[in-house]
Coordinates of C-alpha atoms in Angstrom, one line a residue:
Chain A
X1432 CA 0.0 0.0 0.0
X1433 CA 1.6 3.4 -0.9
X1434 CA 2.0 6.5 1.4
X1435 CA -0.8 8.9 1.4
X1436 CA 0.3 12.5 0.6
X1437 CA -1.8 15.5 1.7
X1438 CA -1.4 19.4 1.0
X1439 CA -0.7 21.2 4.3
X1440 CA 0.7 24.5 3.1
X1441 CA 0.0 26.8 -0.3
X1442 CA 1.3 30.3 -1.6
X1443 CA 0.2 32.0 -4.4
X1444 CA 1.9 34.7 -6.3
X1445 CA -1.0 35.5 -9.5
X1446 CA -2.2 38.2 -11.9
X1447 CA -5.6 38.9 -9.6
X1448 CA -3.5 38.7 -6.1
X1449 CA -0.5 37.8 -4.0
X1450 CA -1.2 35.4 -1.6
X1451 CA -3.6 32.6 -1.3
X1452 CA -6.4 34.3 0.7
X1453 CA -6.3 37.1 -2.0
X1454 CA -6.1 35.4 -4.6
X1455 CA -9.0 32.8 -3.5
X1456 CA -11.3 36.1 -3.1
X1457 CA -10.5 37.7 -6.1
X1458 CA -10.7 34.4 -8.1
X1459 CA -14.9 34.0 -6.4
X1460 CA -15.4 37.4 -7.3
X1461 CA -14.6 36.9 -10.8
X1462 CA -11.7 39.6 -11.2
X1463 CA -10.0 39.6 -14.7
X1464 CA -5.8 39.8 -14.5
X1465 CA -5.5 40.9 -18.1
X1466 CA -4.6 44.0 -19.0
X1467 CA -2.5 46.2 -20.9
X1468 CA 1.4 45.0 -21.0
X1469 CA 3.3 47.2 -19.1
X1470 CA 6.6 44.9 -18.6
X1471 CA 8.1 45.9 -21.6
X1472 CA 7.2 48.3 -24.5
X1473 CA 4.4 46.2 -27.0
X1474 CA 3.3 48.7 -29.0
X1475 CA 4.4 47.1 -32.2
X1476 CA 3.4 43.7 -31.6
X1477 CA -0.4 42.3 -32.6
X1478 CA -1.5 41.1 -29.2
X1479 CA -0.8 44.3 -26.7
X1480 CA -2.3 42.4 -23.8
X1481 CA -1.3 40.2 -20.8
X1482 CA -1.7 38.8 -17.3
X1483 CA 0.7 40.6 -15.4
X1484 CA 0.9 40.2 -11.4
X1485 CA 0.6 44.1 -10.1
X1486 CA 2.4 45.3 -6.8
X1487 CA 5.1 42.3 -6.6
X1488 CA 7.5 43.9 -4.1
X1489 CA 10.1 41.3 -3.6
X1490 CA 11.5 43.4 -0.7
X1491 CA 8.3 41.9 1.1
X1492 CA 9.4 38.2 0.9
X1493 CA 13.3 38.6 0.1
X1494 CA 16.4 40.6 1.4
X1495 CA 18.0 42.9 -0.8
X1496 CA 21.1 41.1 -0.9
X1497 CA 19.2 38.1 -2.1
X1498 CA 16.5 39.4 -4.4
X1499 CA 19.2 41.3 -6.5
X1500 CA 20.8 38.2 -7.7
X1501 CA 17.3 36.8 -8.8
X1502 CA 15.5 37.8 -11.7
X1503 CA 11.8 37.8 -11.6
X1504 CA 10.7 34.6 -12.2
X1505 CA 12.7 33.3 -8.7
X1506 CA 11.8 36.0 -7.2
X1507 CA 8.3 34.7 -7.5
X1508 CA 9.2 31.5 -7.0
X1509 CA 11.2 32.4 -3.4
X1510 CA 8.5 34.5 -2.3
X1511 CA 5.6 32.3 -2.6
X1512 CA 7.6 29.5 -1.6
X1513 CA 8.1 31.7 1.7
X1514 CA 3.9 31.9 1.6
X1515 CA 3.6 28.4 1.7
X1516 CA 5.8 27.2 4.2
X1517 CA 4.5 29.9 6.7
X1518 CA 1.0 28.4 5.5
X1519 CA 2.1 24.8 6.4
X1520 CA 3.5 26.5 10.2
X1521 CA 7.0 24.7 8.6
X1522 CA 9.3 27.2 10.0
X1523 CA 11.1 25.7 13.2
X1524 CA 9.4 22.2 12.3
X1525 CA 12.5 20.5 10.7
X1526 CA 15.8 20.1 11.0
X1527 CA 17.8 22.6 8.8
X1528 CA 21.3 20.6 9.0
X1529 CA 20.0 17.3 8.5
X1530 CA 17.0 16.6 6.2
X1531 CA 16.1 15.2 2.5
X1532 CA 13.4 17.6 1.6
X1533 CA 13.4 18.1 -1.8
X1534 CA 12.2 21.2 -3.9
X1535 CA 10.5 19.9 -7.5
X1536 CA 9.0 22.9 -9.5
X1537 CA 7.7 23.2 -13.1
X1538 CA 9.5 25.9 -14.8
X1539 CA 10.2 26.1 -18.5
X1540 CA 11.3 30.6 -19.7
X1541 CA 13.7 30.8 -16.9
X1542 CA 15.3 34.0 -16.2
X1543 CA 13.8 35.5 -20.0
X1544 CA 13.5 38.8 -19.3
X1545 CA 17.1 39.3 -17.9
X1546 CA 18.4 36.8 -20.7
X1547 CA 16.9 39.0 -23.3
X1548 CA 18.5 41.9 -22.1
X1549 CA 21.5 40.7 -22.1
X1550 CA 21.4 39.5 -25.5
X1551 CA 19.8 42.5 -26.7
X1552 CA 23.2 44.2 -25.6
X1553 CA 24.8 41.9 -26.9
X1554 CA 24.3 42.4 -30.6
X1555 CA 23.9 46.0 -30.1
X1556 CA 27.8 46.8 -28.8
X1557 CA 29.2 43.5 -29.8
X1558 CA 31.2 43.5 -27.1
X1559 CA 31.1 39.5 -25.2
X1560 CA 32.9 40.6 -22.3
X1561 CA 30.3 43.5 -21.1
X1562 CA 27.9 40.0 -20.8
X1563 CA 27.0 39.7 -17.0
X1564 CA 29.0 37.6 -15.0
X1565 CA 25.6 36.9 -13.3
X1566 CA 24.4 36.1 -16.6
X1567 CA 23.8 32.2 -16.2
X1568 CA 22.9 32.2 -12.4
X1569 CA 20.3 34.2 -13.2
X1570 CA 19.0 32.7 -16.6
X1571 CA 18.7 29.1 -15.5
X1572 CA 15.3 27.6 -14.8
X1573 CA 17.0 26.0 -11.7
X1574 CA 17.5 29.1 -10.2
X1575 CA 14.2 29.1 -8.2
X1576 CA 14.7 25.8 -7.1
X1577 CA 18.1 26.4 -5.7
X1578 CA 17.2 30.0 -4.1
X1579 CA 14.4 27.9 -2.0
X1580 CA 16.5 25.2 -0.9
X1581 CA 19.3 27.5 -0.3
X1582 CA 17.1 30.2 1.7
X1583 CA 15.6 27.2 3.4
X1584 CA 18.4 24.8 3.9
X1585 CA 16.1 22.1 2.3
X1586 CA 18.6 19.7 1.3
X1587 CA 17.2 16.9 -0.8
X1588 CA 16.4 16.4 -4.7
X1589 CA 16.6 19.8 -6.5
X1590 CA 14.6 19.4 -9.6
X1591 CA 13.4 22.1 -12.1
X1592 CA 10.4 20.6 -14.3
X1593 CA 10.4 21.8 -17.7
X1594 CA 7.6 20.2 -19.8
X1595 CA 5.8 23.1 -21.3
X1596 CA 2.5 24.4 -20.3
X1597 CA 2.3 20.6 -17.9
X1598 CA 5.6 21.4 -15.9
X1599 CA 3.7 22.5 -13.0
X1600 CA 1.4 19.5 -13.2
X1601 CA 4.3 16.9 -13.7
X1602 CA 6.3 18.5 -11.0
X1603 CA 3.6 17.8 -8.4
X1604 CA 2.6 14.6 -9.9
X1605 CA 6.7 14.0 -8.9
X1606 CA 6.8 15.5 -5.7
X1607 CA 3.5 12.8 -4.5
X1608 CA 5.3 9.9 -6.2
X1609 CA 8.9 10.8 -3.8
X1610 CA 6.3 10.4 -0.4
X1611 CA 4.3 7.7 -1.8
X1612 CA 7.4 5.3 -2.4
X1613 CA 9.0 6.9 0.5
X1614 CA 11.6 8.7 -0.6
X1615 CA 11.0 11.6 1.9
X1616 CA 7.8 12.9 3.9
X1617 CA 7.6 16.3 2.7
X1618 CA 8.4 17.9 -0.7
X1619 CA 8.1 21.6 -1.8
X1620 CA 6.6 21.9 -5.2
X1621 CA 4.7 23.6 -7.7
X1622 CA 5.7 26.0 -10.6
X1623 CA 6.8 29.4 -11.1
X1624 CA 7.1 31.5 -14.7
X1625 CA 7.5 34.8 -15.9
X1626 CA 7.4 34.3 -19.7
X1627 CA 6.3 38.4 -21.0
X1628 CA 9.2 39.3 -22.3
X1629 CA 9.6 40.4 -26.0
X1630 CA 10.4 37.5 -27.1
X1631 CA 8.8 34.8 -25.4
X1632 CA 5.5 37.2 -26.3
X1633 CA 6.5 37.4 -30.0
X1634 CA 7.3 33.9 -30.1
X1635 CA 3.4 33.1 -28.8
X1636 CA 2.1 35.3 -31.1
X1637 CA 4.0 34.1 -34.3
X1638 CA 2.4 30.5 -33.2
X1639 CA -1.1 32.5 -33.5
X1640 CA -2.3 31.7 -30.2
X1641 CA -2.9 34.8 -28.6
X1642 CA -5.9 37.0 -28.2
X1643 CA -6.0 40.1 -29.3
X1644 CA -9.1 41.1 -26.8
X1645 CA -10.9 42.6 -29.6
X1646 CA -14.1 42.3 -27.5
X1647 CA -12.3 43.8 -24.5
X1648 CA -8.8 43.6 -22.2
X1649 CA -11.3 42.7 -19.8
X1650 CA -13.2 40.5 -21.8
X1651 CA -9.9 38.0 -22.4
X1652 CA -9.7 35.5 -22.3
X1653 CA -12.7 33.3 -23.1
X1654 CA -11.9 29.7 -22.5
X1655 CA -14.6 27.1 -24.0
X1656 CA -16.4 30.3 -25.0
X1657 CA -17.9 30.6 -28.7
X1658 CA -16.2 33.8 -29.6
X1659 CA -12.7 32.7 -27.9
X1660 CA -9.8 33.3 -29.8
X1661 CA -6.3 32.2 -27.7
X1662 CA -4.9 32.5 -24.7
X1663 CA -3.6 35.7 -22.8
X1664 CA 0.1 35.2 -21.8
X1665 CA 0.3 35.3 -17.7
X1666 CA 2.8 35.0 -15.0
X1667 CA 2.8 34.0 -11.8
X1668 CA 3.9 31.5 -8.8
X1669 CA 2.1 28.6 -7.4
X1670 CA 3.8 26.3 -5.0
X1671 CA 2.5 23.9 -2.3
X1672 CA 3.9 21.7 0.7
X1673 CA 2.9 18.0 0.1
X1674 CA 3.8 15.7 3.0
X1675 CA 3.0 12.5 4.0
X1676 CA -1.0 12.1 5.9
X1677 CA 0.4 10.5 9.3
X1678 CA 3.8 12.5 9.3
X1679 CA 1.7 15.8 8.8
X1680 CA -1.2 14.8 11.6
X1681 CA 1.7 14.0 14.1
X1682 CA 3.1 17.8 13.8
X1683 CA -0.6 18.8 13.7
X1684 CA -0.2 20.6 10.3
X1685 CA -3.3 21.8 9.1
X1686 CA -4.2 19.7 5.9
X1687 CA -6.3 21.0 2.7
X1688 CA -6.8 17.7 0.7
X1689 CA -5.0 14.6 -0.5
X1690 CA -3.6 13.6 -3.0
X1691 CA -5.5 11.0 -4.2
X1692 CA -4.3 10.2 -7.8
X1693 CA -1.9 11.4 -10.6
X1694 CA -1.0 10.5 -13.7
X1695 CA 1.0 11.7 -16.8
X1696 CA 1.7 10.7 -20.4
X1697 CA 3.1 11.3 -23.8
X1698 CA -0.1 11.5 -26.4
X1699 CA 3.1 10.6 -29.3
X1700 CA 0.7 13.4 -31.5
X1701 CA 2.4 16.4 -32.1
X1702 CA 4.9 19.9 -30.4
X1703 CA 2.6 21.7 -30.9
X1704 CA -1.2 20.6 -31.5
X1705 CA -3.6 18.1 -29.4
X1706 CA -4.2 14.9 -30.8
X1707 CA -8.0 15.7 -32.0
X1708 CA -9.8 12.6 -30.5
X1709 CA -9.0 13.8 -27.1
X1710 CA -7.5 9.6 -26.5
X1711 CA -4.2 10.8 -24.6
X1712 CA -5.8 13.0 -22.4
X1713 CA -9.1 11.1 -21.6
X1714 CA -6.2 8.6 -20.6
X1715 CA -4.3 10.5 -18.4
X1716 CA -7.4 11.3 -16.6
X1717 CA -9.0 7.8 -16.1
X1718 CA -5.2 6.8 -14.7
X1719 CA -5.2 9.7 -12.0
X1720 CA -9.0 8.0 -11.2
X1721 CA -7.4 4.5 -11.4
X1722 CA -4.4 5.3 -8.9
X1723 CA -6.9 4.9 -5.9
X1724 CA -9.9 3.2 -7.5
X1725 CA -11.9 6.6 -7.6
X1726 CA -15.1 6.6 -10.6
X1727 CA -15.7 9.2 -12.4
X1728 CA -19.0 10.0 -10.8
X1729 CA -17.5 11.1 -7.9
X1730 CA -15.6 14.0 -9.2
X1731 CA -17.4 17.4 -8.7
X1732 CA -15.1 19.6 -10.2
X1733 CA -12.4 20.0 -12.9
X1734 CA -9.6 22.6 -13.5
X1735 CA -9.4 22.4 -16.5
X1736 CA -6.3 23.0 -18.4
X1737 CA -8.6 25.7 -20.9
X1738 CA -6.4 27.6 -23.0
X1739 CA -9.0 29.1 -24.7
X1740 CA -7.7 28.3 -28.2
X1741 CA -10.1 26.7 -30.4
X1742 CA -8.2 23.5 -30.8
X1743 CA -7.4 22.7 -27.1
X1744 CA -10.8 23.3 -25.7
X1745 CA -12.6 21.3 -28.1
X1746 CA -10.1 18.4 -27.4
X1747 CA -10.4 18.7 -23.9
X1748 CA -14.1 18.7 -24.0
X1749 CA -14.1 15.5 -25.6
X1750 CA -11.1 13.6 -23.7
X1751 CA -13.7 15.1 -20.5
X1752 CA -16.7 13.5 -21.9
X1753 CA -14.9 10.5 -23.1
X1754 CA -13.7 10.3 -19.2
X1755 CA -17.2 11.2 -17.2
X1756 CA -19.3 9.6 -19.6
X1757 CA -22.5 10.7 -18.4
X1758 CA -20.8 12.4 -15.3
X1759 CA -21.6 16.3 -15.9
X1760 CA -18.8 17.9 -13.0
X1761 CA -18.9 21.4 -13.0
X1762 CA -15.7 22.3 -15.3
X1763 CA -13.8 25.9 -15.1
X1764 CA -10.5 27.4 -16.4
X1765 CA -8.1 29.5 -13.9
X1766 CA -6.8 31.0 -17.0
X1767 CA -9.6 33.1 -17.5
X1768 CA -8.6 35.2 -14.9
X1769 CA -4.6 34.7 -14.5
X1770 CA -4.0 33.9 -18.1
X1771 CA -1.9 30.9 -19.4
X1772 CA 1.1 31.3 -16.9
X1773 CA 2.8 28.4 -18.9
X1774 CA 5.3 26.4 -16.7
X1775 CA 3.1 27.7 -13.4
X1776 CA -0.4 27.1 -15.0
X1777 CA -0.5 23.3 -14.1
X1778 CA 0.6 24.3 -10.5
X1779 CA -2.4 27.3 -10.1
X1780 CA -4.9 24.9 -11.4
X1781 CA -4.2 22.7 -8.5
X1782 CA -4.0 25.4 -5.6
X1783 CA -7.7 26.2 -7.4
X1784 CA -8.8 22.8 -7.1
X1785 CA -7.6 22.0 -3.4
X1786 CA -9.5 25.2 -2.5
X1787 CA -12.7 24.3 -4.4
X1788 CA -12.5 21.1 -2.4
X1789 CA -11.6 22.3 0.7
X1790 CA -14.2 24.9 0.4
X1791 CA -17.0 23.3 -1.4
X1792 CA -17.1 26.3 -3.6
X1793 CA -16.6 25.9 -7.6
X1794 CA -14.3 28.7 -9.1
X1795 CA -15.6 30.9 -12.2
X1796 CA -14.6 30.4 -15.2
X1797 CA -15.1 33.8 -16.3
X1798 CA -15.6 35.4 -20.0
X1799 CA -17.9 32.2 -21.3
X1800 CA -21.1 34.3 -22.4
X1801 CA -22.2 31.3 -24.7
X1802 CA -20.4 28.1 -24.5
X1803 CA -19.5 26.1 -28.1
X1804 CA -22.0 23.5 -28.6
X1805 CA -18.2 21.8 -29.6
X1806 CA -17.4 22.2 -26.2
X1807 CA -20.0 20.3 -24.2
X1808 CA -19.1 20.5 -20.7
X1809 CA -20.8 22.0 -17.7
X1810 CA -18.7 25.1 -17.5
X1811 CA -19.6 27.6 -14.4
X1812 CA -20.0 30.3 -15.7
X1813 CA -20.0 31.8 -12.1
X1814 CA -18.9 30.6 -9.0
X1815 CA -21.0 27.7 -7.4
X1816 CA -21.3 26.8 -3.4
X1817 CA -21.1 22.5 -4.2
X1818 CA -20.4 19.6 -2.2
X1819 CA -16.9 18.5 -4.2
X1820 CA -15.8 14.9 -3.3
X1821 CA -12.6 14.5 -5.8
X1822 CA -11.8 17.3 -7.6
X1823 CA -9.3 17.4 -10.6
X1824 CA -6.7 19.2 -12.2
X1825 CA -5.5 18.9 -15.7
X1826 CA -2.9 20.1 -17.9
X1827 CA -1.7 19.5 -21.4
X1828 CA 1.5 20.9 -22.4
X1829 CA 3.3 21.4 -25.6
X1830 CA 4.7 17.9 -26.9
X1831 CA 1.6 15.7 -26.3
X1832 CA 2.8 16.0 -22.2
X1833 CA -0.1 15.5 -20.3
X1834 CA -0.9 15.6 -16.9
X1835 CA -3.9 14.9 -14.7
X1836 CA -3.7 15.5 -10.7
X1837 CA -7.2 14.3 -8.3
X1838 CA -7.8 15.6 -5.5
X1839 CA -10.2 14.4 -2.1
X1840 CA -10.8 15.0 1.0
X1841 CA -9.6 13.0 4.3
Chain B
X531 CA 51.8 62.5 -19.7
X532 CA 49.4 60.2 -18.1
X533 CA 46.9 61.6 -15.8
X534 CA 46.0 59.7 -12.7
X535 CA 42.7 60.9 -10.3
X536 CA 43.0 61.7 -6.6
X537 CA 42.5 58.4 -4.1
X538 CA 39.3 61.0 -3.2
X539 CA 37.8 61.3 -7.1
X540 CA 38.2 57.3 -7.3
X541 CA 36.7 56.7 -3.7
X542 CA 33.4 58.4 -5.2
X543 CA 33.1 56.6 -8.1
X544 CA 33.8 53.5 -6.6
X545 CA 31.1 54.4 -4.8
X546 CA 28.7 55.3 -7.4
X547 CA 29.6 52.3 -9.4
X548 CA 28.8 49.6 -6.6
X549 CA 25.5 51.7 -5.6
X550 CA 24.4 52.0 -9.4
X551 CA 25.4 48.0 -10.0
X552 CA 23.4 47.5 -6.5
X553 CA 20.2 48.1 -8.2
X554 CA 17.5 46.7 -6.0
X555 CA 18.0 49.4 -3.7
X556 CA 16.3 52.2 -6.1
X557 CA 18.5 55.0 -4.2
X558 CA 21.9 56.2 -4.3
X559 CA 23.8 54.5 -1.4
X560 CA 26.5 56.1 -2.1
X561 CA 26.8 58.0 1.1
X562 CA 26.4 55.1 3.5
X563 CA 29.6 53.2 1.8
X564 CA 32.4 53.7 3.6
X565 CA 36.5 52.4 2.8
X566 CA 35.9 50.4 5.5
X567 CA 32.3 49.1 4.0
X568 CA 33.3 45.0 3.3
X569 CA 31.8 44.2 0.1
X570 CA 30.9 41.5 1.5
X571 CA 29.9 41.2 4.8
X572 CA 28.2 44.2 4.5
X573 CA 26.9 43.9 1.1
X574 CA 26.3 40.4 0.6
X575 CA 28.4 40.8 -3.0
X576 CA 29.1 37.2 -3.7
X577 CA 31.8 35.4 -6.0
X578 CA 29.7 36.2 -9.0
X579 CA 28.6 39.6 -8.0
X580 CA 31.9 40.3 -7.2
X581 CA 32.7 39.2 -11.3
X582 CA 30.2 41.8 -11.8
X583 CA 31.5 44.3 -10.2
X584 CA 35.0 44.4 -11.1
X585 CA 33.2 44.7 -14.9
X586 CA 31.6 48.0 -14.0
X587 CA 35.2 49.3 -12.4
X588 CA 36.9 48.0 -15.9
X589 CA 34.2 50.2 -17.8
X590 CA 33.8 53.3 -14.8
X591 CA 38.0 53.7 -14.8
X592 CA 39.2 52.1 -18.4
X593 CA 41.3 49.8 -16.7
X594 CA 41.7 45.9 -17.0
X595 CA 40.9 44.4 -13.5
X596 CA 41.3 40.7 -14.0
X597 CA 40.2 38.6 -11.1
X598 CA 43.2 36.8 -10.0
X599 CA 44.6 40.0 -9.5
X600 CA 41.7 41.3 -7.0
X601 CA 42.3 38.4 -4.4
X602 CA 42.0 39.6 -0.9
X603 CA 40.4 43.0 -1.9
X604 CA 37.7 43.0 0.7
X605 CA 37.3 46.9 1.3
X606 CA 36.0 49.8 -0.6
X607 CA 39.4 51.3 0.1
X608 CA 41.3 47.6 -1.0
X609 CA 39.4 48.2 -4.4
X610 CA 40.8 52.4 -4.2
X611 CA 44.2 51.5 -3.6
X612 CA 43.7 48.8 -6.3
X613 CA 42.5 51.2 -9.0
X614 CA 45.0 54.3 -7.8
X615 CA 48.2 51.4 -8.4
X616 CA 46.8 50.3 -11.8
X617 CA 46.9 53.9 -13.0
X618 CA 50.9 54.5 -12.1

C-alpha cells in the first residue's frame, strides 16, 4: 500500500492577487488579470495584452542582498515559496542541518527577461565581455529551485520541471510519487514562470495563439467560450507543501486535501497541436482515477487546463466526456482570470482545485457568455457553493505532455 | 603625460559604481559606503557579484581588472588603492 500524501501548506503569487487568501477572493469574485502590457514596450506587436501580477515587491518576501541576484521569475518562486511554508507552520518544524526535503518545481522561460536583455546588448555593442558575470545564475530555470533550498536549507532532490505548459502538473505529480514510495515525507513543489518578455510574447504570437481582446482587455480570455480566440500570456507562482498524511497529523499541520491520484503521459501526436480525438488526455485522466480506484461520478469539479484556443478546448471537452461519460462535474479554467502562466499554470490549477474542495465552492470560469455547442461541458459560468468529493486538475503541455492530478478530501 | 585621479575622485566613483550595480536598492547609497564598507559582509556581494562588479570598475576607470589580481580586496578602500596602483 503506498503513502498517502496530503497538502498542508500553499502560496500563491497571481495576476488577480498575492497570496492565497487574495487570490481565493478575487478568483470568487470573478476579477479579470488581463490587461495592458506594461513589462516591456508592445506597441508594435499584434497582441498588446497580458496577465501581469501588479504590486510584486520582492523586498516583502526577500532581502535585498538576495533578491538582486534573482531575476523575476525566482523571485516569485522564493517569495511564494516563503507563503507556503509559513501556510504549512514549517518554520522551526524540521531540522535545517540534516534533512532530504526536496524542492520539484515546473518551470520552463527561466530568467527570460534578464536573458533578453543581455542578448539585446549583446548584438547592439558586440562586445562578449560586457555580458554579465551573473548572466547564467540568473537565466537558469534551476534558479528558483536552488534560491528555495538555499534560503531554506532544504537539502534533498533539487529538480526544475520543464515540460511546457504541464511542468507544474508533472512537478507535483513528482513531488507525490517521492512520499508515496517513500523517498521523503515532505516535498516543496509547484511551478513558477514569468514568460512576457519580447520574445517569449513574439514567439506566442508568431504560433497564433494569442488573443488580441478585440471584445475587450477585460473580456480576455474566453476559455470554451464561442467567440474565444487564444490565450492571454500570464505570469505567476504557485507552490505547495505535500507531505506525508500520518507525518503531517503527528506535527498537527493543518491539511487542505489529498492527494488521491496522478497520472501523466506522452499522447506521441504532435509539439505543438492536441491529438484531435482527445484519447491521450481522456487517458491521463482515467489513470489519476485509477491510482486509488476513484469513478468518475465522484468527481465534482475540474480545473481544466482551458487555454482558450479553439483547438485545445474542443479536445479537452471531448477527452472530459470521453472520461465522465455521463458524469456532468462542473468544469472551469483558472486562466480566465490569470491567463496561461505556462510552466506555473499546471501548479495554479491545483492550488484552485484544493481550494474548491476544501471549500465546497466551484471557481468561475469567467468570459464564457455562450459556451461552443463543440465544447459540451458543464462550465460555471460563475462561482458555485457544491459539495466536491474529488476534484481534478488537468494540464496538457506542448509535446503531447499531459498531466492529470485528483484531489479528495480526508 | 598620463593623468592619474586623486585616491578621493576614485573613492566616489567606486562608490557610485557599486551603488548604481546594486540596483535593487532604487537609491543612491553612495553615502552610506564607507572604505571600510566590506563588500561583502556588509553587502552580501558574492563570487559572482563580485565578477560583476570588477566589470563596471573595468568600464567606470578604463582599466583591465582581471580577477586573480583582485584576491584579498575586501574593502571599498582595498578596491581604491587597487585602481589608484593600476593607473601608475
Amino acid at each position: 500500500m503506498k503513502r498517502r500524501v496530503v497538502v498542508t501548506g500553499i502560496g500563491a503569487i497571481t495576476p488577480i492577487g498575492i497570496g492565497v487568501k487574495e487570490y481565493w477572493e478575487a478568483c470568487l469574485r470573478g476579477d479579470c488579470g488581463t490587461d495592458d502590457i506594461t513589462l516591456f514596450d508592445a506597441s508594435n506587436y499584434q497582441t498588446k495584452i497580458a496577465a501581469e501580477v501588479k504590486g510584486f515587491n520582492p523586498s516583502d518576501f526577500i532581502l535585498p542582498e538576495v533578491y538582486r541576484k534573482l531575476d523575476r521569475f525566482a523571485q516569485m518562486g522564493v517569495a511564494a515559496s516563503k507563503m507556503a511554508i509559513e501556510d504549512a507552520g514549517l518554520e522551526n518544524q524540521y531540522d535545517k542541518q540534516n534533512n532530504n526535503i526536496p524542492v520539484i518545481i515546473g518551470t520552463v522561460v527561466g530568467g527570460g527577461m534578464f536573458h533578453e536583455e543581455q542578448i539585446f546588448q549583446l548584438m547592439e555593442n558586440k562586445e562578449p565581455r560586457k555580458v554579465l558575470s551573473s548572466s547564467v545564475p540568473r537565466i537558469a530555470p534551476n534558479a528558483v529551485t536552488a534560491y528555495i533550498a538555499i534560503q531554506n536549507k532544504f537539502r534533498g532532490p533539487n529538480i526544475a520541471v520543464s515540460t511546457a505548459c504541464s511542468s507544474g502538473g508533472n512537478a507535483i505529480a513528482f513531488a507525490a510519487r517521492h512520499i508515496e514510495d517513500g523517498y521523503s515525507d515532505m516535498v516543496i513543489t509547484g511551478g513558477v514562470e514569468c514568460p512576457i518578455t519580447p520574445f517569449t510574447y513574439a514567439a506566442y504570437q508568431s504560433l497564433r495563439v494569442l488573443s488580441k481582446g478585440l471584445l475587450g482587455k477585460k473580456l480576455s480570455p474566453r476559455p470554451f467560450d464561442k467567440k474565444r480566440d487564444g490565450f492571454v500570456l500570464g505570469e505567476g507562482a504557485g507552490i505547495l507543501v505535500l507531505e506525508e498524511l500520518e507525518k503531517a497529523k503527528a506535527r498537527g499541520g493543518r491539511i487542505y486535501a489529498e492527494v488521491v491520484g496522478h497520472a501523466s503521459n506522452c499522447g506521441v501526436y504532435h509539439m505543438a497541436a492536441p491529438d484531435p480525438s482527445g484519447e491521450d488526455a481522456a487517458m491521463v485522466m482515467k489513470e489519476a482515477l485509477t491510482h486509488r480506484g476513484i469513478e468518475p461520478k465522484e468527481v465534482d469539479f475540474i480545473s481544466a487546463h482551458g487555454t482558450a484556443t479553439q483547438a485545445n478546448d474542443i479536445c479537452e471537452a471531448k477527452a472530459i466526456n470521453l472520461v465522465m461519460g455521463s458524469n456532468r462535474p462542473y468544469v472551469s479554467s483558472t486562466k480566465s482570470q490569470i491567463g496561461h502562466t505556462i510552466g506555473a499554470a499546471g501548479a495554479i490549477g491545483a492550488i484552485a482545485a484544493v481550494l474548491a474542495l476544501k471549500n465546497d465552492v466551484v471557481p468561475p470560469n469567467i468570459n464564457c457568455d455562450e459556451i461552443d455547442e463543440n465544447c459540451n461541458l458543464n462550465i460555471a459560468q460563475n462561482s458555485k457553493q457544491c459539495k466536491i468529493r474529488y476534484s481534478m486538475s488537468n494540464s496538457f503541455g506542448f509535446g503531447s505532455n499531459n498531466t492529470s492530478l485528483l484531489f479528495g478530501k480526508l | 603625460m598620463k593623468i592619474t585621479m586623486r585616491e578621493d575622485e576614485v573613492f566616489d566613483r567606486v562608490k557610485k559604481t557599486i551603488s548604481n550595480m546594486l540596483q535593487v536598492f532604487n537609491r543612491d547609497i553612495s553615502a552610506d559606503l564607507t572604505k571600510e564598507t566590506n563588500i561583502n559582509a556588509d553587502l552580501g556581494v558574492d563570487s559572482v557579484e563580485l565578477l560583476d562588479l570588477l566589470g563596471a570598475l573595468e568600464k567606470e576607470f578604463g582599466i583591465p581588472i582581471e580577477a586573480e589580481k583582485v584576491v584579498g580586496v575586501k574593502t571599498i578602500d582595498d578596491f581604491v588603492k587597487f585602481i589608484v596602483n593600476a593607473q601608475k
